[in-house]
XYZ file of C-alpha atoms in Angstrom:
131
model
C 133.043 116.891 131.209
C 130.631 115.214 133.263
C 127.685 116.657 134.818
C 127.442 116.470 138.797
C 124.992 114.229 140.521
C 122.086 116.486 141.446
C 119.479 113.872 143.004
C 119.767 111.569 145.638
C 121.429 108.299 145.009
C 119.314 105.250 144.911
C 122.000 103.354 146.838
C 121.895 105.505 149.723
C 120.662 104.164 153.010
C 116.872 104.433 153.564
C 115.502 106.721 156.371
C 113.734 104.997 159.405
C 110.445 106.550 158.458
C 110.788 105.086 154.874
C 111.051 101.564 155.849
C 107.717 101.583 157.743
C 105.350 102.495 155.073
C 104.046 98.976 153.975
C 103.310 95.913 156.158
C 105.645 93.190 156.393
C 105.155 89.372 156.326
C 107.310 86.948 158.602
C 108.896 83.816 157.094
C 106.302 81.773 158.638
C 103.463 83.791 156.960
C 105.098 83.677 153.728
C 105.647 79.817 153.998
C 102.030 79.405 155.130
C 100.890 81.260 151.920
C 103.261 79.242 150.011
C 101.940 75.772 151.508
C 98.416 76.678 151.239
C 99.033 77.407 147.425
C 100.619 74.074 146.619
C 97.763 72.450 148.828
C 95.329 74.179 146.700
C 96.768 73.211 143.580
C 97.024 69.669 144.908
C 93.367 69.679 145.910
C 92.256 70.722 142.290
C 94.189 67.789 140.786
C 92.741 65.481 143.420
C 89.021 66.493 142.984
C 89.539 65.690 139.296
C 90.973 62.393 139.914
C 87.669 61.854 141.833
C 89.354 60.973 145.158
C 86.825 62.552 147.596
C 88.100 61.371 150.790
C 91.936 62.560 149.956
C 90.480 65.896 148.741
C 88.626 66.375 151.857
C 91.694 66.007 153.843
C 93.650 68.398 151.567
C 90.708 70.885 151.980
C 90.788 70.694 155.842
C 94.354 71.463 155.647
C 94.036 74.426 153.157
C 91.348 75.789 155.408
C 93.614 75.676 158.476
C 96.211 77.406 156.866
C 94.091 80.167 155.024
C 91.502 80.582 157.780
C 88.537 80.059 155.176
C 87.543 76.838 153.288
C 89.215 76.700 149.720
C 87.303 76.617 146.400
C 86.694 73.326 144.975
C 87.504 72.466 141.576
C 84.721 73.558 139.330
C 85.117 71.120 136.411
C 87.510 68.662 134.608
C 90.425 69.750 132.170
C 90.022 66.485 130.150
C 93.751 65.099 131.134
C 94.197 61.601 131.355
C 94.622 59.986 134.675
C 98.592 59.354 134.452
C 98.930 63.120 133.487
C 96.849 64.130 136.539
C 98.921 61.611 138.719
C 102.196 62.950 137.566
C 101.012 66.685 138.386
C 99.844 65.481 141.646
C 103.127 63.859 142.401
C 104.748 67.120 141.702
C 102.551 69.213 143.564
C 102.637 66.740 146.573
C 106.361 67.074 146.416
C 106.370 71.004 146.658
C 103.854 70.695 149.502
C 106.308 68.161 151.484
C 109.238 70.462 151.171
C 107.528 73.531 152.364
C 105.795 71.677 155.132
C 109.252 70.195 156.066
C 110.827 73.961 156.220
C 107.918 75.231 158.350
C 107.874 71.981 160.557
C 104.255 71.126 159.790
C 104.380 67.373 160.688
C 100.663 66.868 159.669
C 100.855 68.339 156.192
C 104.405 66.683 155.595
C 102.686 63.251 156.341
C 99.690 64.138 154.254
C 102.189 65.067 151.385
C 104.036 62.000 151.652
C 101.077 59.668 151.640
C 99.788 61.503 148.491
C 103.098 61.212 146.941
C 103.233 57.404 147.750
C 99.672 56.961 146.280
C 100.481 58.869 143.393
C 103.426 57.047 142.508
C 101.768 53.568 142.982
C 99.141 54.878 140.451
C 101.557 55.776 138.119
C 103.463 52.517 138.158
C 100.044 50.693 138.097
C 99.436 52.604 135.112
C 102.650 51.822 133.516
C 102.012 48.059 133.967
C 98.406 48.252 132.479
C 99.694 50.123 129.453
C 102.713 47.681 128.989
C 102.562 45.253 126.152
């Protein structure tokens, strides 16, 4: 009724030679890549907000993680400052979580400081916009 299986099962155990064909990254390397990505995105928003000193600190950490200086933001998106602060707050939160998991105290402190600053900026924007 059924035709017998003639090919090797995809569920069979791989040979030792099959598992060494591509490079593997460690968990720490993966976290470094993820953290550098979050910080680079935060750098873009920080540059757009015009926060030069803070952006330079973030750029230094991205350079440390990647081994090369990051590309800086080329031009504004036209988003309003409260939207940019919300975006930066979310990105700093993501960076904080990854920094904590890889025990990077410097980036964790920097991320927490940025979260505090963007939270304060959002609070001030709400007070100014309130009737």
